Amino acid sequence: MEFPAALFPSYFGAGPPREEGGPAPAAGWGEHGQVLEAGPGRRQAGTAFVPRRGGTGESWEPADAAAVPFLPPNAGCWVPSLAPQDILYRGVLRRKLRAGKSGAALDFAKQLGHFFVDHPEDAFGSLGRLLHKNFYLGNSKLRREARGSTIRMTALMEEIDRLEARRGCPRQHLASRLRWFSHLCRDWLFEVPLGLLADCVHEELLLQWAGLLFDDSPTGGALAWLPPEDMGARTGRLVYPGGQAMNHLYFQDVVLEELPRARGSPAQFELNGRIRQVAAARVDGEDFVGVRSDYHCGVWRVPGRTGAAPTALQVIRTCVPASCLTVSPHLPGELAVCTQSGAIYLWSVETGLQRLRHDPQTMFFRDPSSWRWSDFTAHPRVLSCADRTGLQCLDARAPERCHFDLFKVGEEAGCQQGERVVLPMYLGRAHPSQHLVTTQFSMYVLDERLPLVPVLKWAHMMKAPPLFAHLTPGGPGRSHKVLLGASPTQELLLLQYRGGSRSACQLAGPPQKLHSVAGCLQHLPAQLPHRHRLLQQRLGAPAAGLAAALQEDGPRESLLVFQLSEAGDVFCQRLTHKAAQPPAPTSGDEGTAAPGSSPLFDAPASSPPGLGSEDEEEEQTFYLSNLEVIINEEEEEEEEAGTPAAPEEAELPQEPCASPQPSPAVPSPAAALRYRRWLKALSKGCGEPPRHAWPPTLSQKRLFTRKELEAPAGASALHEQARQQLCQAMREGGRIQRWDPPAPQPPALPEPAEGPDPLSARLTAAWSGDWCQWWEERTSFNMAQRQRALRERRRRQKRARGRRSLSASFTSSLTYQSELSELSDGAPPPLSPGCPAALPREGSPPGGTPPASPAPHEEALLSSQSLRCRGIPKERRKTLRDYLAVWAEGPPEPPEPPGSQASQLCIPSSQSQLSSASQPRRKRPRMGF
Amino acid sequence: SSHEHKLNFKKSKEVCLSYIQDAMLQKQWKRAAEFLTFYAESLEKDFSTQYMGPSEMIWRIGTEILCHHSHSSMKEFNSFTEQMKTLGVKRYLKVCLEHAFHLLCNGLIDEAYQNLSLAESWRFGEQTAIQDKEMKLIQAYRGLLDYYSWSKQKTILLEHGQDGFEDLSVEQEMHSCFRKAAVNLKEIIKIPGVWDLFVKCYVDLLEFYGDHNEARQVLNEYAYNSKFPANPNAHVYLYQFLKRHGESKKSLISALKILHDIVPSHELMIDFNTMLQKSKKRKKRRLGLEVIFAALDYAGWKENVKAWSCLARQVKQIVISEKHLDWIKQEWNSRKDWWPAFHFSRYLAKRNWQENESLSYEKALVAGILLGKDCKYFKYVSHQGCKAQVKRFRILKKFVNKHNPVYLRISG
């Protein structure tokens, strides 16, 4: 425990911070801070000086072009967390509000409206029942005797509809009837007193908004790395949350190789809440893992030897959400817990909880935040406790009496005004008395032995406050590596510092930015636009944790950095120490399967509502019983005004002339393989949005802005045609089955009888992005083959029907039905209104007639004669017949030309065809009577 | 419109800055430098009233790039910095100071000295509080460099003095250096702060000229003024000064006692403990036990053989004399619930035995007395020691077995 013989000079003031300021983009550059004599005894031979910042550090180079997925994508569809546009005013009112003052306007009315629509029973239940008799909903006139006590609501509803239609019209006036009604019903109609409800909604909105501005619940991060017991071993453990609700805790064995690899299946625990934080520390060769969710904290013990199963030791429940859980690096089974009520506990697995402090007020000055943090110090009985205003150390044996201030947001540490503590961390593995404190502007290293004066300070320049930190201690003569991570921006910074015992603390080398998860998007195979957007959203999910593993492989040293996203995906990247040469990235770009598709092919019906281009258009949704009316407003004024609409998006530069990015290196083949696998697993897991039983209704304005629908200046003929077709389809409310222009048909080519040839089918599949699925179908079960087999069976049954009982044939047709519906590849059973296909036919006699023979014209179509005269070779005729027979039972529309399979893949039409195919068949048994 | 133009300009400025930042964070200094040349344009229309204007950013970024760029030279750095000095009045002193730091770190002491002298003579209107601080630092660093040249001349003089040759001009120059250094150093160490370097040099100057009272006063002020931070070094310097001048044990002990109070884990606590153990006064010996127990509370001392042998020796003494067992009992009381897990676990016994035999010996002795002969740590180590046929472990075993009743008295 040596103390540096001399520290860097610094002023020491007391009181509140004097320096004004805010986030300054370049504040961390170009300063040496102070200098100090390099070492004693060299004075005579010319004095050498060392800077506090700007010395040389170790060189750690990223080994790959981007972060690589480490585990398959987390199960289940990730529901993106709340976005500002969900609770802020959009539309006319926002513009009005924004003109007045800057700042966000919460859409209070909309939220309240949602409540009334979503929970009408809670909102108006009992009064609605009471008034039931007095509200008349019919169209006819009221009878005279009833007129005295009954209101005719229909007129009122019409009035409301009209009002909706006129929304946005500057001359809108409330109809007198409506005004009268609203005055009449103002106070007593609501079950929950309106004022109270409004207060609650408003409070909740403010909370949500505060959470959007800065969410401190993931502080500390939910990812932990348990290193192997001896450094030579290559198997460690990664502890991370997963599952749709992030409430499963996984302990995964990881083999450290060129790209780390998961070994075996992880040990899994299901917990009772979303996992916010995973903390780990090693004591006496055993790892203790603390897990924090909002109302529960648990501790697990993981024996050091590989393969040993983790055991849960204890769980505590808190009434107020816990904000911190740290594990003692000194004593086994000791943890520190803080709750948002301002309480700090020392939690020992053996002796239980000991409350050290309970103070809802912050320590050094008033701050509204209820966030508290606690960590361990060099003395096992002394805990640090933190709030937004600073850090104190308290002795657990006498917490009231024995404490000292370790860090204060104030002049003592040279803080700026408005600076707040974001994350404290004990750096015991680097030096027993060092602590890290990050704020939204700077990072500080503190020494317990010299409280209040940071031994190191550096403005980190990160866009979001660093919520995660990880320390990789360096051996003697080496620098300590600190990783800082931010949540919403996914920033990741590597810093190095040295010193603390013999020499004073110095920052070593410039800081280094590591790859973010979102950065790997450009290395993934090209996707269809809507998938690209989904992927972008998924990869851009806020970070939720950070861990790193040091791998020493002889002289080669590398640092593996793991990142966890809020969606539950774990990515990793490798940094190699300069002594080791990174493998030259080879150009193995096999990933690009499909070219970027034209916007015309972005099939309108297949992109789920809500993913439309919301940046350009605004939408307002009003609920009217079951009908969803979407009103779009294009924001053209916005563009004219020149104010950026969505700052994050707007600031992304799109100029092709500048070279903002150096041409990205290509990921290694192994990484490319991982990308492809990950993507495949992702599209399998939750690629397809749930299909609605009824055709989705979309307002056309949503899909295309008015500008887009305007005829462009030099549009090609094809463009023009497509446009016409589109307009026509919209007018008719139909679908576009094929995009290729019907008119200039090439001279009648001999139509390929048996589907498209494999190559074009494959290309078509690749075009629509389903290449992987196509391949699987191709290899395992060919759809057509299956159909053919079924058809074959059915024919055999038909032949045998004379010998069979009627009931048997009935059942066989039933099974056929269900099998056929199975064939519709994952689609839910067709639910065309009024005629569910798989419904048992009530009303039909148990021994219904056998399935009818194909309609005459189909018969003719399938006759070998007709096929021959179409020039179809003999060996193919049967296949074609089989193929056509599948569709033949449908309504008398001509069978799909095989060439249009592409459009089938884009538009989920096969389902509706199937369901319609079932329609006539249902009647057939009756027809037989 | 001009408004729109302004907005676009601001936007592109921000974008450019983000490119620079991105390049620098990826150590692409060349790319960053290219973008910086574009960013320099932002100086022309500096409408910002921001906390950090473009000129400061250009200074900071440019300096950083020049520090890391493979093709940059000191000449370029100097000319860049000179230009930056003219860019902002408010920042002049800061840029000067940083320039001097850069020169110092590159071994250009004389250039740095010139720079500092030049900055010192700079005057521009009324100084802000920050500028005042910066000026004081500039003076202090100049004083520090004066001190170094003084000490250089002192060495020359001393070497020559041995030859019986005296050089008046060297001596005169040395004295003038002393005066310049002393004035500036004295100024800065009056202001609250961490001034280890300056205090050390100033005390060295004073001691050389025999002004011990002034030196002692400076050190006392530095250590005990409550406006200064609780800097352990201040106490260390005072202790070392007292020791150099052969002060009484009592004053040494009182200096270390205060250090013990503020930093119980300081490395001087070993010296302190030895000093106290030798004392004839019971109270002091008692304090010695407290000091060593407190030091061993800290994680950093866990494997310190010296500290453990100090504790072992004192505990052994007490056990043999059978006097003052209550001292141990009192110290042990507040530790018995966590020391066993912290110091005396079976895992640690194994590891200590493998890595450091003498550490395990000292710890086993303490464990045997504090926790009895059935304690895991003692049992494991003594067993291993006897198995390895090491004599002292056998003696240790006998000793602990003999004095096992002590354990009962301590824990009871």
Tab-separated table of N, CA and C in Angstrom, chain A residues 1-12 19-21 24-27 29-37 43-44 47 49 51 53 284-285 330-331 378-381 397 411 432 449-450 453 461 493 510-513 653 659-662, chain B residues 17 19 21-22 24-25 27-29 31 35 51-52 60 63-64 68 94 98 101-102 104-105 109 133 136-137 141 147-148 151 155 188 191-197 227 229-233 237 263 265 267 297-301 334 338 342 345 347:
chain	number	residue	atom	x	y	z
A	1	MET	N	0.837	-1.202	0.000
A	1	MET	CA	0.000	0.000	0.000
A	1	MET	C	0.866	1.244	0.000
A	2	GLU	N	1.651	1.393	-1.035
A	2	GLU	CA	2.477	2.581	-1.091
A	2	GLU	C	1.657	3.756	-1.599
A	3	PHE	N	2.077	4.907	-1.167
A	3	PHE	CA	1.413	6.121	-1.641
A	3	PHE	C	2.430	6.873	-2.491
A	4	PRO	N	1.999	7.438	-3.625
A	4	PRO	CA	2.966	8.139	-4.478
A	4	PRO	C	3.732	9.200	-3.687
A	5	ALA	N	5.036	9.276	-3.942
A	5	ALA	CA	5.868	10.210	-3.179
A	5	ALA	C	5.494	11.653	-3.476
A	6	ALA	N	5.013	11.902	-4.658
A	6	ALA	CA	4.560	13.260	-4.983
A	6	ALA	C	3.381	13.169	-5.929
A	7	LEU	N	2.412	14.032	-5.695
A	7	LEU	CA	1.223	14.042	-6.547
A	7	LEU	C	1.288	15.209	-7.517
A	8	PHE	N	0.509	15.125	-8.567
A	8	PHE	CA	0.449	16.239	-9.506
A	8	PHE	C	-0.134	17.461	-8.797
A	9	PRO	N	0.402	18.635	-9.103
A	9	PRO	CA	-0.109	19.841	-8.444
A	9	PRO	C	-1.566	20.100	-8.829
A	10	SER	N	-2.320	20.597	-7.884
A	10	SER	CA	-3.676	21.029	-8.226
A	10	SER	C	-4.182	21.987	-7.164
A	11	TYR	N	-5.074	22.850	-7.606
A	11	TYR	CA	-5.714	23.749	-6.643
A	11	TYR	C	-6.788	22.988	-5.895
A	12	PHE	N	-7.078	23.443	-4.710
A	12	PHE	CA	-8.157	22.823	-3.947
A	12	PHE	C	-9.070	23.922	-3.420
A	19	GLU	N	-17.319	26.543	-12.155
A	19	GLU	CA	-17.170	26.561	-13.597
A	19	GLU	C	-18.509	26.327	-14.259
A	20	GLU	N	-18.882	27.263	-15.118
A	20	GLU	CA	-20.100	27.058	-15.879
A	20	GLU	C	-19.781	26.152	-17.042
A	21	GLY	N	-20.803	25.655	-17.616
A	21	GLY	CA	-20.503	24.856	-18.794
A	21	GLY	C	-21.566	23.883	-19.112
A	24	ALA	N	-19.096	19.790	-23.653
A	24	ALA	CA	-18.245	20.430	-24.648
A	24	ALA	C	-17.640	19.336	-25.509
A	25	PRO	N	-17.801	19.454	-26.814
A	25	PRO	CA	-17.448	18.332	-27.679
A	25	PRO	C	-15.969	17.957	-27.660
A	26	ALA	N	-15.073	18.900	-27.433
A	26	ALA	CA	-13.658	18.557	-27.557
A	26	ALA	C	-12.917	18.730	-26.240
A	27	ALA	N	-13.671	18.752	-25.139
A	27	ALA	CA	-13.072	19.146	-23.865
A	27	ALA	C	-11.974	18.197	-23.406
A	29	TRP	N	-9.578	16.812	-25.161
A	29	TRP	CA	-8.371	16.736	-25.990
A	29	TRP	C	-7.344	17.793	-25.607
A	30	GLY	N	-6.143	17.518	-25.994
A	30	GLY	CA	-5.105	18.540	-26.061
A	30	GLY	C	-4.573	19.080	-24.754
A	31	GLU	N	-4.893	18.447	-23.652
A	31	GLU	CA	-4.378	18.980	-22.400
A	31	GLU	C	-3.423	17.996	-21.758
A	32	HIS	N	-2.362	18.527	-21.198
A	32	HIS	CA	-1.493	17.671	-20.397
A	32	HIS	C	-1.914	17.710	-18.934
A	33	GLY	N	-2.719	18.693	-18.628
A	33	GLY	CA	-3.150	18.839	-17.241
A	33	GLY	C	-2.055	19.451	-16.404
A	34	GLN	N	-1.193	18.626	-15.915
A	34	GLN	CA	-0.057	19.089	-15.122
A	34	GLN	C	1.124	18.202	-15.458
A	35	VAL	N	2.296	18.626	-15.012
A	35	VAL	CA	3.441	17.741	-15.172
A	35	VAL	C	4.095	17.500	-13.825
A	36	LEU	N	4.816	16.452	-13.771
A	36	LEU	CA	5.473	16.039	-12.539
A	36	LEU	C	6.835	15.494	-12.925
A	37	GLU	N	7.750	15.652	-12.013
A	37	GLU	CA	9.082	15.111	-12.240
A	37	GLU	C	8.978	13.598	-12.383
A	43	ARG	N	17.626	14.114	-10.928
A	43	ARG	CA	17.651	15.559	-11.034
A	43	ARG	C	18.946	16.048	-11.686
A	44	GLN	N	20.006	15.405	-11.319
A	44	GLN	CA	21.288	15.886	-11.809
A	44	GLN	C	21.432	15.657	-13.319
A	47	THR	N	16.446	16.990	-15.762
A	47	THR	CA	15.164	16.573	-15.203
A	47	THR	C	14.217	16.110	-16.308
A	49	PHE	N	10.204	15.099	-17.222
A	49	PHE	CA	8.855	15.335	-16.708
A	49	PHE	C	7.864	14.378	-17.350
A	51	PRO	N	3.649	13.916	-18.044
A	51	PRO	CA	2.371	14.635	-17.999
A	51	PRO	C	1.306	13.809	-17.305
A	53	ARG	N	-1.740	13.746	-18.410
A	53	ARG	CA	-2.457	13.163	-19.540
A	53	ARG	C	-1.607	13.343	-20.776
A	284	ASP	N	-12.041	-15.928	-2.684
A	284	ASP	CA	-11.534	-17.261	-2.348
A	284	ASP	C	-11.805	-18.273	-3.456
A	285	GLY	N	-11.574	-17.863	-4.680
A	285	GLY	CA	-11.691	-18.801	-5.787
A	285	GLY	C	-13.109	-19.122	-6.201
A	330	HIS	N	-14.133	-8.854	-1.020
A	330	HIS	CA	-13.326	-9.241	0.135
A	330	HIS	C	-13.864	-10.449	0.865
A	331	LEU	N	-15.158	-10.436	1.113
A	331	LEU	CA	-15.738	-11.486	1.944
A	331	LEU	C	-16.789	-12.256	1.159
A	378	ALA	N	-11.405	-0.413	0.185
A	378	ALA	CA	-10.237	-1.216	0.548
A	378	ALA	C	-10.430	-1.886	1.905
A	379	HIS	N	-11.251	-1.300	2.749
A	379	HIS	CA	-11.540	-1.865	4.065
A	379	HIS	C	-12.844	-2.652	3.961
A	380	PRO	N	-12.814	-3.956	4.265
A	380	PRO	CA	-14.031	-4.758	4.047
A	380	PRO	C	-15.248	-4.282	4.837
A	381	ARG	N	-15.029	-3.539	5.907
A	381	ARG	CA	-16.173	-3.067	6.696
A	381	ARG	C	-16.599	-1.660	6.315
A	397	ARG	N	-19.577	-0.826	10.917
A	397	ARG	CA	-19.646	-1.135	12.343
A	397	ARG	C	-20.226	0.025	13.125
A	411	GLU	N	-16.471	22.359	-6.084
A	411	GLU	CA	-15.200	22.959	-6.446
A	411	GLU	C	-14.030	22.042	-6.061
A	432	PRO	N	-5.958	-1.246	-4.490
A	432	PRO	CA	-6.967	-1.451	-3.445
A	432	PRO	C	-7.686	-0.184	-2.996
A	449	ARG	N	-7.275	7.386	0.125
A	449	ARG	CA	-6.336	7.963	1.083
A	449	ARG	C	-6.209	9.465	0.919
A	450	LEU	N	-6.672	9.947	-0.209
A	450	LEU	CA	-6.688	11.399	-0.419
A	450	LEU	C	-8.095	11.774	-0.865
A	453	VAL	N	-10.044	14.964	-3.481
A	453	VAL	CA	-9.218	15.443	-4.592
A	453	VAL	C	-9.054	14.298	-5.588
A	461	MET	N	-16.275	13.248	-23.065
A	461	MET	CA	-16.898	13.686	-24.324
A	461	MET	C	-17.933	12.723	-24.873
A	493	LEU	N	-15.918	3.250	-24.862
A	493	LEU	CA	-14.639	3.943	-24.857
A	493	LEU	C	-13.633	3.152	-24.044
A	510	PRO	N	-4.179	8.103	-25.826
A	510	PRO	CA	-5.481	8.702	-26.114
A	510	PRO	C	-6.592	7.688	-25.895
A	511	PRO	N	-7.802	8.166	-25.641
A	511	PRO	CA	-8.926	7.231	-25.496
A	511	PRO	C	-9.253	6.621	-26.851
A	512	GLN	N	-9.927	5.529	-26.810
A	512	GLN	CA	-10.174	4.793	-28.049
A	512	GLN	C	-11.624	4.392	-28.100
A	513	LYS	N	-12.224	4.573	-29.251
A	513	LYS	CA	-13.625	4.190	-29.405
A	513	LYS	C	-13.684	2.755	-29.902
A	653	PRO	N	-25.507	12.354	-41.593
A	653	PRO	CA	-25.194	12.949	-42.883
A	653	PRO	C	-25.333	11.933	-44.009
A	659	SER	N	-16.011	12.075	-47.075
A	659	SER	CA	-15.758	10.683	-46.704
A	659	SER	C	-15.754	10.583	-45.192
A	660	PRO	N	-16.956	10.599	-44.618
A	660	PRO	CA	-17.020	10.600	-43.162
A	660	PRO	C	-16.439	9.340	-42.566
A	661	GLN	N	-16.617	8.250	-43.232
A	661	GLN	CA	-16.101	6.987	-42.704
A	661	GLN	C	-14.956	6.544	-43.589
A	662	PRO	N	-13.913	6.085	-43.015
A	662	PRO	CA	-12.925	5.441	-43.865
A	662	PRO	C	-13.568	4.165	-44.372
B	17	LEU	N	-17.334	18.439	-36.993
B	17	LEU	CA	-16.738	18.173	-35.688
B	17	LEU	C	-16.915	16.716	-35.288
B	19	TYR	N	-17.118	14.214	-37.275
B	19	TYR	CA	-16.173	13.405	-38.057
B	19	TYR	C	-14.790	13.452	-37.416
B	21	GLN	N	-14.023	14.077	-34.351
B	21	GLN	CA	-14.065	13.347	-33.089
B	21	GLN	C	-13.977	11.847	-33.346
B	22	ASP	N	-14.743	11.412	-34.333
B	22	ASP	CA	-14.781	10.002	-34.654
B	22	ASP	C	-13.401	9.509	-35.085
B	24	MET	N	-10.512	10.824	-34.392
B	24	MET	CA	-9.535	10.864	-33.306
B	24	MET	C	-9.725	9.704	-32.355
B	25	LEU	N	-10.990	9.385	-32.109
B	25	LEU	CA	-11.240	8.282	-31.184
B	25	LEU	C	-10.835	6.944	-31.777
B	27	LYS	N	-8.034	6.841	-33.545
B	27	LYS	CA	-6.605	7.076	-33.764
B	27	LYS	C	-6.254	7.283	-35.231
B	28	GLN	N	-7.198	7.804	-35.995
B	28	GLN	CA	-6.893	8.108	-37.394
B	28	GLN	C	-6.511	9.579	-37.472
B	29	TRP	N	-5.302	9.851	-37.053
B	29	TRP	CA	-4.890	11.252	-36.875
B	29	TRP	C	-4.835	11.996	-38.187
B	31	ARG	N	-6.656	11.502	-40.889
B	31	ARG	CA	-8.007	11.839	-41.320
B	31	ARG	C	-8.556	13.001	-40.497
B	35	PHE	N	-9.882	16.805	-41.735
B	35	PHE	CA	-11.164	17.432	-41.397
B	35	PHE	C	-10.961	18.726	-40.619
B	51	TYR	N	-20.092	27.808	-24.413
B	51	TYR	CA	-19.088	27.677	-23.378
B	51	TYR	C	-17.723	27.407	-23.998
B	52	MET	N	-17.701	26.582	-24.993
B	52	MET	CA	-16.434	26.322	-25.652
B	52	MET	C	-16.565	26.645	-27.124
B	60	ARG	N	-7.527	22.626	-28.964
B	60	ARG	CA	-7.471	21.322	-28.289
B	60	ARG	C	-7.259	20.193	-29.288
B	63	THR	N	-3.812	20.362	-31.017
B	63	THR	CA	-2.739	19.924	-30.138
B	63	THR	C	-2.704	18.411	-30.038
B	64	GLU	N	-3.881	17.855	-29.862
B	64	GLU	CA	-3.950	16.405	-29.714
B	64	GLU	C	-3.444	15.706	-30.976
B	68	HIS	N	0.081	13.218	-31.646
B	68	HIS	CA	0.047	11.806	-32.037
B	68	HIS	C	0.391	11.578	-33.498
B	94	LYS	N	-3.561	29.750	-20.453
B	94	LYS	CA	-3.742	28.297	-20.457
B	94	LYS	C	-2.939	27.655	-21.580
B	98	GLU	N	0.108	25.008	-21.186
B	98	GLU	CA	0.103	23.701	-21.841
B	98	GLU	C	1.287	23.563	-22.787
B	101	PHE	N	4.186	22.708	-20.743
B	101	PHE	CA	4.115	21.296	-20.334
B	101	PHE	C	4.621	20.394	-21.448
B	102	HIS	N	4.176	20.722	-22.647
B	102	HIS	CA	4.576	19.886	-23.779
B	102	HIS	C	6.095	19.934	-23.963
B	104	LEU	N	8.291	20.618	-21.688
B	104	LEU	CA	8.934	19.936	-20.549
B	104	LEU	C	8.926	18.428	-20.751
B	105	CYS	N	7.787	17.917	-21.211
B	105	CYS	CA	7.684	16.468	-21.378
B	105	CYS	C	8.593	15.974	-22.485
B	109	ILE	N	13.768	21.885	-21.593
B	109	ILE	CA	13.570	22.648	-20.363
B	109	ILE	C	13.790	24.150	-20.610
B	133	LYS	N	-5.350	32.091	-11.291
B	133	LYS	CA	-4.835	30.775	-10.912
B	133	LYS	C	-3.786	30.307	-11.908
B	136	LYS	N	-0.549	32.089	-11.437
B	136	LYS	CA	0.190	31.576	-10.271
B	136	LYS	C	0.887	30.259	-10.615
B	137	LEU	N	0.200	29.443	-11.376
B	137	LEU	CA	0.809	28.157	-11.767
B	137	LEU	C	2.011	28.383	-12.673
B	141	TYR	N	5.656	27.079	-11.805
B	141	TYR	CA	6.462	26.190	-12.641
B	141	TYR	C	7.780	26.852	-13.017
B	147	TYR	N	14.488	26.332	-9.545
B	147	TYR	CA	15.019	25.441	-8.506
B	147	TYR	C	15.909	24.367	-9.124
B	148	TYR	N	15.486	23.832	-10.268
B	148	TYR	CA	16.300	22.790	-10.894
B	148	TYR	C	17.645	23.338	-11.345
B	151	SER	N	19.752	23.711	-8.323
B	151	SER	CA	20.292	22.463	-7.795
B	151	SER	C	21.401	21.940	-8.704
B	155	THR	N	25.267	21.357	-7.431
B	155	THR	CA	26.052	20.131	-7.634
B	155	THR	C	27.439	20.478	-8.183
B	188	ILE	N	2.850	30.080	-4.282
B	188	ILE	CA	1.808	29.103	-4.626
B	188	ILE	C	1.444	28.229	-3.443
B	191	ILE	N	-1.581	29.003	-1.223
B	191	ILE	CA	-2.955	28.768	-1.673
B	191	ILE	C	-3.311	27.311	-1.415
B	192	PRO	N	-4.533	27.027	-0.943
B	192	PRO	CA	-4.895	25.627	-0.707
B	192	PRO	C	-4.783	24.798	-1.978
B	193	GLY	N	-4.180	23.660	-1.843
B	193	GLY	CA	-4.032	22.795	-3.008
B	193	GLY	C	-3.085	21.655	-2.707
B	194	VAL	N	-2.813	20.889	-3.726
B	194	VAL	CA	-1.845	19.805	-3.603
B	194	VAL	C	-0.567	20.298	-4.279
B	195	TRP	N	0.426	20.607	-3.491
B	195	TRP	CA	1.648	21.206	-4.057
B	195	TRP	C	2.885	20.402	-3.664
B	196	ASP	N	2.763	19.084	-3.683
B	196	ASP	CA	3.856	18.219	-3.223
B	196	ASP	C	5.207	18.628	-3.802
B	197	LEU	N	5.218	18.789	-5.109
B	197	LEU	CA	6.455	19.077	-5.815
B	197	LEU	C	7.044	20.401	-5.344
B	227	LYS	N	-7.621	24.184	5.500
B	227	LYS	CA	-8.112	24.541	4.172
B	227	LYS	C	-7.489	23.677	3.091
B	229	PRO	N	-6.343	20.072	1.433
B	229	PRO	CA	-6.891	18.712	1.477
B	229	PRO	C	-6.047	17.821	2.384
B	230	ALA	N	-6.663	16.742	2.863
B	230	ALA	CA	-5.962	15.836	3.782
B	230	ALA	C	-4.972	14.993	3.000
B	231	ASN	N	-3.864	15.593	2.673
B	231	ASN	CA	-2.869	14.945	1.824
B	231	ASN	C	-1.886	14.155	2.678
B	232	PRO	N	-1.842	12.844	2.548
B	232	PRO	CA	-0.922	12.053	3.378
B	232	PRO	C	0.536	12.468	3.176
B	233	ASN	N	0.846	12.914	1.968
B	233	ASN	CA	2.221	13.298	1.701
B	233	ASN	C	2.668	14.460	2.573
B	237	TYR	N	6.074	14.270	4.549
B	237	TYR	CA	7.176	15.233	4.413
B	237	TYR	C	7.576	15.776	5.781
B	263	VAL	N	-4.837	8.198	7.454
B	263	VAL	CA	-4.647	7.064	6.539
B	263	VAL	C	-4.106	5.870	7.319
B	265	SER	N	-3.898	3.003	6.550
B	265	SER	CA	-3.289	1.986	5.705
B	265	SER	C	-1.977	2.474	5.094
B	267	GLU	N	1.917	3.123	4.332
B	267	GLU	CA	3.033	2.185	4.490
B	267	GLU	C	3.932	2.541	5.675
B	297	ASP	N	-6.404	-4.498	8.434
B	297	ASP	CA	-7.807	-4.486	8.008
B	297	ASP	C	-7.935	-4.265	6.512
B	298	TYR	N	-6.944	-3.616	5.932
B	298	TYR	CA	-7.072	-3.179	4.540
B	298	TYR	C	-6.645	-4.263	3.567
B	299	ALA	N	-7.370	-4.311	2.473
B	299	ALA	CA	-7.116	-5.351	1.473
B	299	ALA	C	-5.692	-5.275	0.941
B	300	GLY	N	-5.151	-4.066	0.856
B	300	GLY	CA	-3.817	-3.910	0.307
B	300	GLY	C	-2.714	-4.517	1.163
B	301	TRP	N	-3.017	-4.777	2.426
B	301	TRP	CA	-2.005	-5.305	3.345
B	301	TRP	C	-2.129	-6.816	3.510
B	334	SER	N	-13.895	-6.410	17.595
B	334	SER	CA	-14.545	-5.764	16.447
B	334	SER	C	-14.171	-6.451	15.139
B	338	TRP	N	-15.381	-10.981	10.989
B	338	TRP	CA	-15.018	-10.966	9.566
B	338	TRP	C	-13.564	-11.302	9.277
B	342	PHE	N	-11.889	-13.210	6.081
B	342	PHE	CA	-11.068	-12.295	5.283
B	342	PHE	C	-9.610	-12.751	5.215
B	345	SER	N	-9.215	-18.048	5.837
B	345	SER	CA	-10.015	-19.111	5.222
B	345	SER	C	-9.097	-20.246	4.765
B	347	TYR	N	-9.029	-21.590	1.892
B	347	TYR	CA	-8.519	-21.272	0.557
B	347	TYR	C	-7.237	-20.454	0.658
